PDB file of C-alpha atoms in Angstrom:
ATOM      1  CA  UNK F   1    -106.542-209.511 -13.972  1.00 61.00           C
ATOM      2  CA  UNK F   2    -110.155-210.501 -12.922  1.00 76.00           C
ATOM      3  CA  UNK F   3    -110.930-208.301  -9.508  1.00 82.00           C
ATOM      4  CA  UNK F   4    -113.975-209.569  -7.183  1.00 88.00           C
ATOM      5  CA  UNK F   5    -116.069-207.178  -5.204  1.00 89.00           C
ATOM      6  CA  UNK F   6    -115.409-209.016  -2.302  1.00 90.00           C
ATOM      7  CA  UNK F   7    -111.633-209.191  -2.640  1.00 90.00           C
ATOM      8  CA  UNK F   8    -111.387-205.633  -3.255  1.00 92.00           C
ATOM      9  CA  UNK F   9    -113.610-204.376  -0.890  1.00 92.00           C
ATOM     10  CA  UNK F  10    -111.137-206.269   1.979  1.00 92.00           C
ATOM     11  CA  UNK F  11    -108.011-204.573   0.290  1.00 92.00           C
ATOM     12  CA  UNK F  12    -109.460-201.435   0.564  1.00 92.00           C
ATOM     13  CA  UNK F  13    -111.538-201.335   3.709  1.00 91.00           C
ATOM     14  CA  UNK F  14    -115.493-201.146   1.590  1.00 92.00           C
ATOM     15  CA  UNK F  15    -118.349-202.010   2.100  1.00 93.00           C
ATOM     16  CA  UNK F  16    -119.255-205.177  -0.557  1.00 90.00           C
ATOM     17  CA  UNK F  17    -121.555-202.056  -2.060  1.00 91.00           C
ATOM     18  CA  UNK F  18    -119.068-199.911  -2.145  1.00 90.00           C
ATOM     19  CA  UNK F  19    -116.488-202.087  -3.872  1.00 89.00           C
ATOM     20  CA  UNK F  20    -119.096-203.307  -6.805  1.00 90.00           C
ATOM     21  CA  UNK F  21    -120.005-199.453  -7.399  1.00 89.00           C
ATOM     22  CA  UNK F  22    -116.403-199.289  -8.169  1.00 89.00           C
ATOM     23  CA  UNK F  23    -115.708-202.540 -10.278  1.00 89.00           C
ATOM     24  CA  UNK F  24    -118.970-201.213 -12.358  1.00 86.00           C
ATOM     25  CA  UNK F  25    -117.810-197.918 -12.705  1.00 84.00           C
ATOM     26  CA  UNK F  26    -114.300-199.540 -13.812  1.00 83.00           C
ATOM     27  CA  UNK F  27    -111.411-197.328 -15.087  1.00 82.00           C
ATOM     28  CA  UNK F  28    -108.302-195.615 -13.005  1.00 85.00           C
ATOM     29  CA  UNK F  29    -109.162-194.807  -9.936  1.00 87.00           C
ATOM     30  CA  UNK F  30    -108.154-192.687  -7.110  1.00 88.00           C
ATOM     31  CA  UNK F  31    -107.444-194.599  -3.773  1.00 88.00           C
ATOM     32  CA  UNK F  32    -106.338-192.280  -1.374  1.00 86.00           C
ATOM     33  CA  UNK F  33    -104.229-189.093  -0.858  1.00 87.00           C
ATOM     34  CA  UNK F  34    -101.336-189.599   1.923  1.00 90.00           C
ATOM     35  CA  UNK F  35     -97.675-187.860   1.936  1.00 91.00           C
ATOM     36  CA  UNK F  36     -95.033-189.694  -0.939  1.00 90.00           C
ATOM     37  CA  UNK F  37     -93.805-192.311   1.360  1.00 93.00           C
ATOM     38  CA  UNK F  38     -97.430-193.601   3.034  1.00 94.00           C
ATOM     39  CA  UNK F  39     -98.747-193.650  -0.366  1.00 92.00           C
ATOM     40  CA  UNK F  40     -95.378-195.771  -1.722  1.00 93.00           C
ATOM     41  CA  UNK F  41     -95.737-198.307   1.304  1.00 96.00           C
ATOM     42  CA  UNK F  42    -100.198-198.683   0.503  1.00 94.00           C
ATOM     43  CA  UNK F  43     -99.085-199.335  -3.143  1.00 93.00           C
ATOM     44  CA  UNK F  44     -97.009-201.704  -2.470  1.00 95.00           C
ATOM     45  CA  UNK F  45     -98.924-203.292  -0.088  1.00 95.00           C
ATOM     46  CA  UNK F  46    -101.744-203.174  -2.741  1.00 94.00           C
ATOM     47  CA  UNK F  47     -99.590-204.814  -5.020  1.00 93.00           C
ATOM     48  CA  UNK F  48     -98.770-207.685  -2.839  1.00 94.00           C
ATOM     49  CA  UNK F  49    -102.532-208.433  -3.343  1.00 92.00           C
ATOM     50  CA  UNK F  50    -102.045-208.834  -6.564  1.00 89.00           C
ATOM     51  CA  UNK F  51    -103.678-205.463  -7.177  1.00 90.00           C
ATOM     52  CA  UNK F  52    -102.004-202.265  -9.761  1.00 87.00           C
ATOM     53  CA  UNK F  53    -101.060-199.258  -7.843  1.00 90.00           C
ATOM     54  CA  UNK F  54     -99.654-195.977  -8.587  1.00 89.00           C
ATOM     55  CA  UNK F  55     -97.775-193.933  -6.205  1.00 91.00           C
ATOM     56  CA  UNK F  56     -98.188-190.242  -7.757  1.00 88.00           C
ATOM     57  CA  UNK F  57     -96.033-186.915  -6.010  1.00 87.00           C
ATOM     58  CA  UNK F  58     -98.609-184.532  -5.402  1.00 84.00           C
ATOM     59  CA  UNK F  59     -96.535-181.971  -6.992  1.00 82.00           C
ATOM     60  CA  UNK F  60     -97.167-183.581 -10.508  1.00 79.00           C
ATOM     61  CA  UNK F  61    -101.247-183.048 -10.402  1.00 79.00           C
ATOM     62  CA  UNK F  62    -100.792-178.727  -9.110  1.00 79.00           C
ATOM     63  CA  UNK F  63    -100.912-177.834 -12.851  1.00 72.00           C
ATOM     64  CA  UNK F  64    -104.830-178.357 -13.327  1.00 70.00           C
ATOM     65  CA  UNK F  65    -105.936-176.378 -10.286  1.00 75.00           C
ATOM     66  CA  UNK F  66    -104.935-173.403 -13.100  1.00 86.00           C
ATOM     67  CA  UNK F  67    -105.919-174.845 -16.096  1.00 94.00           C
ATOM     68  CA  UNK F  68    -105.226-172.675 -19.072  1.00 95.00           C
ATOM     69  CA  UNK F  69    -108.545-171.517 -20.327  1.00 96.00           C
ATOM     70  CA  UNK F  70    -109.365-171.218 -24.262  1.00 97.00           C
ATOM     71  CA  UNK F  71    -111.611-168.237 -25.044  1.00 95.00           C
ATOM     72  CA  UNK F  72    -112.336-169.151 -28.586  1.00 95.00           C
ATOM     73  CA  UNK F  73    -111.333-171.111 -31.862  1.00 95.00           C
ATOM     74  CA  UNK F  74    -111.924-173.503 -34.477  1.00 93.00           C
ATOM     75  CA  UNK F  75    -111.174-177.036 -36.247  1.00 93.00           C
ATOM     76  CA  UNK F  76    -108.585-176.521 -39.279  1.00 92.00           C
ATOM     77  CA  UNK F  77    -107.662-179.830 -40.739  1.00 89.00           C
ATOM     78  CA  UNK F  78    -106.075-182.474 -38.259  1.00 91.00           C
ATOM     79  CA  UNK F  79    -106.193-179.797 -34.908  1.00 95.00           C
ATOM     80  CA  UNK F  80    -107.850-177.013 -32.850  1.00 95.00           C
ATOM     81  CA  UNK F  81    -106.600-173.912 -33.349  1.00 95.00           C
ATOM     82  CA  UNK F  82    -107.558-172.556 -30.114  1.00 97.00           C
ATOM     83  CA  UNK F  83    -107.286-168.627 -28.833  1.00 96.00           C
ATOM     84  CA  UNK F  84    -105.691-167.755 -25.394  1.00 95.00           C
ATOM     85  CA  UNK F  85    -105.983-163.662 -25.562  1.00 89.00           C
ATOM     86  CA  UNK F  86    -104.193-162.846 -28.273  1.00 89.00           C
ATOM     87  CA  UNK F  87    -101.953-165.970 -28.627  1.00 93.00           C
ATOM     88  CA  UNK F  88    -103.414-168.556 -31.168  1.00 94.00           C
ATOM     89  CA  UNK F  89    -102.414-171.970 -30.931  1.00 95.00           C
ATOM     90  CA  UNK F  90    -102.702-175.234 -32.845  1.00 96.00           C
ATOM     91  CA  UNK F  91    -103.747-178.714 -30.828  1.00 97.00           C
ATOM     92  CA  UNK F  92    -103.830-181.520 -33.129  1.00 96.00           C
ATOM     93  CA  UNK F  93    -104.170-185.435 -31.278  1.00 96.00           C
ATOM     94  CA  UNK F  94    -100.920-186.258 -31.200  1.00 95.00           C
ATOM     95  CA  UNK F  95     -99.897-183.446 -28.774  1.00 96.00           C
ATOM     96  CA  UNK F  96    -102.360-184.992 -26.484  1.00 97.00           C
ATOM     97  CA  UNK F  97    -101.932-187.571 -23.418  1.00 96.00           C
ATOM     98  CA  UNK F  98    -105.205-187.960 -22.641  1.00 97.00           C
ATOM     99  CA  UNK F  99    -108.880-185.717 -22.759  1.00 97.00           C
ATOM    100  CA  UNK F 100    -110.779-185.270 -19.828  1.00 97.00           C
ATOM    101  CA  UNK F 101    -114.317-184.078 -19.517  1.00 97.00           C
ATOM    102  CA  UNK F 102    -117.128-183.922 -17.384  1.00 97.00           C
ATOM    103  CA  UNK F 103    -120.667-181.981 -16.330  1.00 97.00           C
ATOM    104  CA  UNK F 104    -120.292-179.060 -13.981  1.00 96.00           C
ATOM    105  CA  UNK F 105    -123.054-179.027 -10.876  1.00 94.00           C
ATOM    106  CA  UNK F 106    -124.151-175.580 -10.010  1.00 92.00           C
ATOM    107  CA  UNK F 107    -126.540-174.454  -7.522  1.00 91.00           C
ATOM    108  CA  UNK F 108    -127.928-171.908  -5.162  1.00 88.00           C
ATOM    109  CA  UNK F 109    -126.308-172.551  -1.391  1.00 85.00           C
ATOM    110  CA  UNK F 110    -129.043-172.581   0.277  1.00 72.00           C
ATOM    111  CA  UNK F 111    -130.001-170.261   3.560  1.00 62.00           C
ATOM    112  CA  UNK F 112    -131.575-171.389   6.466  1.00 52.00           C
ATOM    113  CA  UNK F 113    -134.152-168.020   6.066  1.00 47.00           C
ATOM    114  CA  UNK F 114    -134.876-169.657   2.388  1.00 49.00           C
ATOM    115  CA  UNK F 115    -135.162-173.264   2.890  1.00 50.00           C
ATOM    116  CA  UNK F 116    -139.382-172.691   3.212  1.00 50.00           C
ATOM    117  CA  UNK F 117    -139.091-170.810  -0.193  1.00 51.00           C
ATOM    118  CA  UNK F 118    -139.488-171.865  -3.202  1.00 51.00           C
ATOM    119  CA  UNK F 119    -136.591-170.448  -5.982  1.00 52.00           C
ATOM    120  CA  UNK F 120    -137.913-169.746  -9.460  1.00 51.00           C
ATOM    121  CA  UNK F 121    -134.886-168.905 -11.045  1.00 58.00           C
ATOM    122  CA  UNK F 122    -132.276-171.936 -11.954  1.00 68.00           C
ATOM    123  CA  UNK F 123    -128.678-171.800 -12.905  1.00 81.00           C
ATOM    124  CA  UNK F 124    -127.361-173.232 -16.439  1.00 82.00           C
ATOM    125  CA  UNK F 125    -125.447-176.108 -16.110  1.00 85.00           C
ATOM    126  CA  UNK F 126    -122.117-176.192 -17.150  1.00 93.00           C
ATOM    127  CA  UNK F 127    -119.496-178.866 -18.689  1.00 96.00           C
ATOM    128  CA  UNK F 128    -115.768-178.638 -18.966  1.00 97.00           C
ATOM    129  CA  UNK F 129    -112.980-180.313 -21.253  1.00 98.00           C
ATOM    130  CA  UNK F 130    -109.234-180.736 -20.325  1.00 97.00           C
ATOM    131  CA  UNK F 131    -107.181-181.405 -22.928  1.00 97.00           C
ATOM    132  CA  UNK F 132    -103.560-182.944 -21.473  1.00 96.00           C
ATOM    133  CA  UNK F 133    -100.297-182.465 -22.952  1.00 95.00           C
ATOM    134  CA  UNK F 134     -97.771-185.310 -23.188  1.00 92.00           C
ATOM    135  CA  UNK F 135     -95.011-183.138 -21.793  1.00 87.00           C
ATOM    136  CA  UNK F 136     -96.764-180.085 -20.354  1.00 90.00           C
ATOM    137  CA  UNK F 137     -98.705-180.676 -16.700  1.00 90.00           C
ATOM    138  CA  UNK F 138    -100.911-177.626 -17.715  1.00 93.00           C
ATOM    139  CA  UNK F 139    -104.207-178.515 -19.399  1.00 96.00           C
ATOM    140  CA  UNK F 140    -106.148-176.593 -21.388  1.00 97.00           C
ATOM    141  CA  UNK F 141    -109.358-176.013 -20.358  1.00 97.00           C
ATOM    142  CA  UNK F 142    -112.831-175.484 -22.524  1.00 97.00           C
ATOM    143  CA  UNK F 143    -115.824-174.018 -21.044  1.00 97.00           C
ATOM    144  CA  UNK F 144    -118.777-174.623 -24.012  1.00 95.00           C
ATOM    145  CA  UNK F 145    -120.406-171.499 -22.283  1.00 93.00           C
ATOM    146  CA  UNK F 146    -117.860-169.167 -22.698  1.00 94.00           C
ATOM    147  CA  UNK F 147    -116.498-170.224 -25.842  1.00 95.00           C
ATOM    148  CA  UNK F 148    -116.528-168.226 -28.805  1.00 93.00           C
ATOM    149  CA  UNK F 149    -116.755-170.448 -32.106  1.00 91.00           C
ATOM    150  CA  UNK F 150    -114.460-169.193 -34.690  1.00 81.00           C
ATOM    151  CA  UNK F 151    -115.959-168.327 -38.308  1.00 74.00           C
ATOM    152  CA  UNK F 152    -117.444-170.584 -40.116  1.00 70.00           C
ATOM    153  CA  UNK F 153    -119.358-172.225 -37.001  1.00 72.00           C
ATOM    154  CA  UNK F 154    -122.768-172.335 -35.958  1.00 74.00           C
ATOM    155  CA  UNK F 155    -125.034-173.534 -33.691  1.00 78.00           C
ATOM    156  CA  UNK F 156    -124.842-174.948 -29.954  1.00 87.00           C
ATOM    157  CA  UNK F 157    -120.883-174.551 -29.249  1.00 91.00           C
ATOM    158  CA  UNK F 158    -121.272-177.478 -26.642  1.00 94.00           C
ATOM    159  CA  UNK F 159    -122.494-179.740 -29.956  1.00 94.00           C
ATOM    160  CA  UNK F 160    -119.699-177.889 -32.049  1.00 94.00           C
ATOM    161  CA  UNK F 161    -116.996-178.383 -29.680  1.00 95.00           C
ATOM    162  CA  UNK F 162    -118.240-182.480 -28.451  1.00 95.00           C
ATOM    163  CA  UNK F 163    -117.918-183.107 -32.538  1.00 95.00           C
ATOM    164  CA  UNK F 164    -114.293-181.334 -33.042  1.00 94.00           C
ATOM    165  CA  UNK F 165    -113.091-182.795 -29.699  1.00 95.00           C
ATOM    166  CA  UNK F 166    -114.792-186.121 -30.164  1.00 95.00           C
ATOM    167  CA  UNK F 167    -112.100-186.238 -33.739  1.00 94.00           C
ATOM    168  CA  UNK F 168    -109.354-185.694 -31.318  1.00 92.00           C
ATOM    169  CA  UNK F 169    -110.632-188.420 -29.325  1.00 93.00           C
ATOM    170  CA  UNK F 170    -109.772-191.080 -31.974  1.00 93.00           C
ATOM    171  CA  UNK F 171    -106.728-191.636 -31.305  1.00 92.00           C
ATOM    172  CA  UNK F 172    -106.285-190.291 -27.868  1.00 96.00           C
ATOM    173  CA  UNK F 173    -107.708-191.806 -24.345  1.00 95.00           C
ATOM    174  CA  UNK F 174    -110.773-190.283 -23.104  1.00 95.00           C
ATOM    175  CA  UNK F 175    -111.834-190.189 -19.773  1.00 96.00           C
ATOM    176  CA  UNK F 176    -115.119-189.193 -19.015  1.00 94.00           C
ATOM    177  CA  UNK F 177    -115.964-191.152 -15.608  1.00 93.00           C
ATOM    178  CA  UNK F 178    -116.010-188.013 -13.336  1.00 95.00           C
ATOM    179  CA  UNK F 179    -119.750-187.940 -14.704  1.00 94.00           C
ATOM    180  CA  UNK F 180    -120.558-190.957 -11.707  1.00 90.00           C
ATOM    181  CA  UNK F 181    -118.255-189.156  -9.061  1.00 90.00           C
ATOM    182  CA  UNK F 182    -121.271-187.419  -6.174  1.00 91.00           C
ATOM    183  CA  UNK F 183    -120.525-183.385  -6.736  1.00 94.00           C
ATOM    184  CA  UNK F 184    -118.322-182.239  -3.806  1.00 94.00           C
ATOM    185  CA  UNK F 185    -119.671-178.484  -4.097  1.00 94.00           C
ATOM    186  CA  UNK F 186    -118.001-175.133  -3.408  1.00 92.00           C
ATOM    187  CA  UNK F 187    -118.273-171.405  -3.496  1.00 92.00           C
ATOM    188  CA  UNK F 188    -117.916-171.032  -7.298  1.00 88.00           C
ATOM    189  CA  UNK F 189    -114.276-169.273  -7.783  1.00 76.00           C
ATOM    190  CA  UNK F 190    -113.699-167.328 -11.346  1.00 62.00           C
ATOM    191  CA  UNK F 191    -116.172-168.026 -13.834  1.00 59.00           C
ATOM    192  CA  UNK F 192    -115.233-167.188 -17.083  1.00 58.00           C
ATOM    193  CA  UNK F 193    -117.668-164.115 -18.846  1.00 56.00           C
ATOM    194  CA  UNK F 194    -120.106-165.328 -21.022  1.00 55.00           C
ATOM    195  CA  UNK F 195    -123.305-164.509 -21.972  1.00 49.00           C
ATOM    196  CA  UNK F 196    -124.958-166.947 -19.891  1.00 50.00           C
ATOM    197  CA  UNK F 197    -122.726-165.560 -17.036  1.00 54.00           C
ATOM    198  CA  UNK F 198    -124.000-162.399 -17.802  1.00 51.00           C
ATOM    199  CA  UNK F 199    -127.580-162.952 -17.728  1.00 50.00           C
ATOM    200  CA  UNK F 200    -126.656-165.100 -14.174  1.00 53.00           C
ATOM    201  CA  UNK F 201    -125.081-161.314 -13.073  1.00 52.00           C
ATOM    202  CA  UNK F 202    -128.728-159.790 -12.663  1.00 50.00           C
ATOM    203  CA  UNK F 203    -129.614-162.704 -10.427  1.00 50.00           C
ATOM    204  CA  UNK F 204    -126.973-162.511  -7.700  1.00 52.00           C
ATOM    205  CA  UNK F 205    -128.231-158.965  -7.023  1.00 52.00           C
ATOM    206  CA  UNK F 206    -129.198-158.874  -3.006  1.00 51.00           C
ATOM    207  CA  UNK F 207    -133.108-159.794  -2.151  1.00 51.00           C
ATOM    208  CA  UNK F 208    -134.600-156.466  -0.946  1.00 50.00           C
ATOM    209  CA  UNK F 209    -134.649-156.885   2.520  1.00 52.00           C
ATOM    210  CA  UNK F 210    -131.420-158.969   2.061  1.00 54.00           C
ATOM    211  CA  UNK F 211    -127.529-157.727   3.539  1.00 57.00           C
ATOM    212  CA  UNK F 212    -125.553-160.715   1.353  1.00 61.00           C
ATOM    213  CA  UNK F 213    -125.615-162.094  -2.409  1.00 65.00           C
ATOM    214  CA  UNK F 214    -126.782-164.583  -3.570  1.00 76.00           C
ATOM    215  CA  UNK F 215    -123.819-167.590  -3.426  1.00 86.00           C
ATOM    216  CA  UNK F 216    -123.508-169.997  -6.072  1.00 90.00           C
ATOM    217  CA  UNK F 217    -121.915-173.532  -5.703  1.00 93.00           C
ATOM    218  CA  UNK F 218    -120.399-175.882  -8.097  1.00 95.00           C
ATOM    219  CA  UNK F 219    -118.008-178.858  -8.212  1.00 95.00           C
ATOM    220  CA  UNK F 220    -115.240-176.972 -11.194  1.00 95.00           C
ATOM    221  CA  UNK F 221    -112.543-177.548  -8.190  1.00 93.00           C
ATOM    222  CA  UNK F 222    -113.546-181.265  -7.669  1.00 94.00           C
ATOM    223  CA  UNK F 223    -113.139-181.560 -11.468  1.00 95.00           C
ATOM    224  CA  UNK F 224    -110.021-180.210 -11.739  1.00 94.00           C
ATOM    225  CA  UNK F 225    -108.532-182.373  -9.219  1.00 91.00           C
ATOM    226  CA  UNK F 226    -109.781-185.463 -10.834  1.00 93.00           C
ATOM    227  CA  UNK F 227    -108.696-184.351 -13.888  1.00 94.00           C
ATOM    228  CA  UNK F 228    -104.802-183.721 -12.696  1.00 93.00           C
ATOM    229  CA  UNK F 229    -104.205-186.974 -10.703  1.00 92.00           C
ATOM    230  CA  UNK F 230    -106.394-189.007 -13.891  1.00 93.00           C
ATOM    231  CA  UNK F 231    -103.332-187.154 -16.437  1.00 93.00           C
ATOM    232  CA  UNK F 232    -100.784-187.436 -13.821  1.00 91.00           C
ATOM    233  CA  UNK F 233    -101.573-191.264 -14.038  1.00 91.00           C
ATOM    234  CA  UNK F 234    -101.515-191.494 -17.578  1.00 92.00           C
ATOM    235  CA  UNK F 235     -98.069-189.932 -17.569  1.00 89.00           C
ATOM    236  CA  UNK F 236     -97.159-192.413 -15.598  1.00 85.00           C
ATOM    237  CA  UNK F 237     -98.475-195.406 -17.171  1.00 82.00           C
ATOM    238  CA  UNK F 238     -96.872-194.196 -20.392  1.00 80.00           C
ATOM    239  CA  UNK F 239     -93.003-194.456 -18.612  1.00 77.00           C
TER     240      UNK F 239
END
């Protein structure tokens, strides 16, 4: 169906902005977050405006807030063979739902004693990839950082890894619209080891003169979320 700016921006209470960010931006989108039964009664409600809606349980987008994270790997034929520890697995496409990805904000949180100052030293960006299981609610999760590129590979492992996903891609959904969401930032919880994590180490050592360390933000929650209720949804649709 054809949607109007103005037509959704009454449905769902926007400015007429606000509603044509969202037409542009295009895609699934979350609406709002309410218990099972208020969500049920705003999608059909939505619906009677001629508008799709998804009611989702909450319980079925959990599994990304602990992603399972891939250390390492390579492309052998048709799939990934990616490491977990010791466990080596194979992902080829047609295990696959859906791929999500996105760029990771990181930054310094800034202290009222060192808003005057000026910092020289900047933190490395960062950039994750979910890869969704048809059945299984647990993604996988790929930080190009802290990746190790099995033999045989070379070169920038976010380059390596865009190219082998980017074959997996061909014949399963991408999503990659959390790139246009505004960073919701947060104390930054379990970064995987890396040698850019590493070198980042030296630089949360405390300020003389200074009792705390040096926090560091990012949005990796705010991405996970997304990328839970965007499989969740894709489940789903696929009923």
């Amino acid at each position: 169906m054809t949607v109007e700016a103005p037509a959704l921006a009454r449905a769902l209470g926007l400015t007429a902005y606000e509603a044509g960010q969202r037409l542009r931006r295009g895609g699934a989108q979350l609406h709002r977050v309410l218990p099972l039964p208020e969500a049920q009664a705003e999608a059909a409600r939505l619906e009677a405006l001629g508008f799709q809606a998804l009611a989702i349980p909450e319980a079925e987008t959990r599994s990304a807030e602990a992603p399972r994270r891939a250390l390492g790997g390579c492309a052998e034929g048709d799939a990934l063979w990616l490491r977990f520890g010791a466990e080596r697995l194979p992902v080829a496409a047609r295990d696959l739902c859906l791929i999500v990805r996105g760029p990771i904000v990181r930054e310094y949180q800034t202290r009222a004693a060192a808003r005057k100052a000026i910092r020289t030293a900047t933190l490395e960006a960062g950039y994750r990839f979910h890869l969704h299981y048809r059945e299984d609610p647990t993604p996988i999760e790929i930080d190009p950082w802290a990746f190790e590129l099995g033999e045989g590979a070379s070169g920038s492992s976010f380059l390596t890894l865009s190219g082998w996903i980017a074959a997996l891609a061909a014949s399963v959904p991408t999503d990659d619209a959390f790139r246009s969401l505004p960073a919701a930032l947060a104390p930054e919880t379990g970064a995987a080891p890396g040698a850019v994590r590493a070198g980042e180490a030296l630089l949360r050592k405390r300020p003389a003169g200074r009792n705390e360390a040096a926090v560091i933000l990012d949005n990796l929650r705010q991405f996970r979320v997304y990328s839970a209720w965007r499989a969740a949804f894709e489940r789903w649709r696929r009923r």
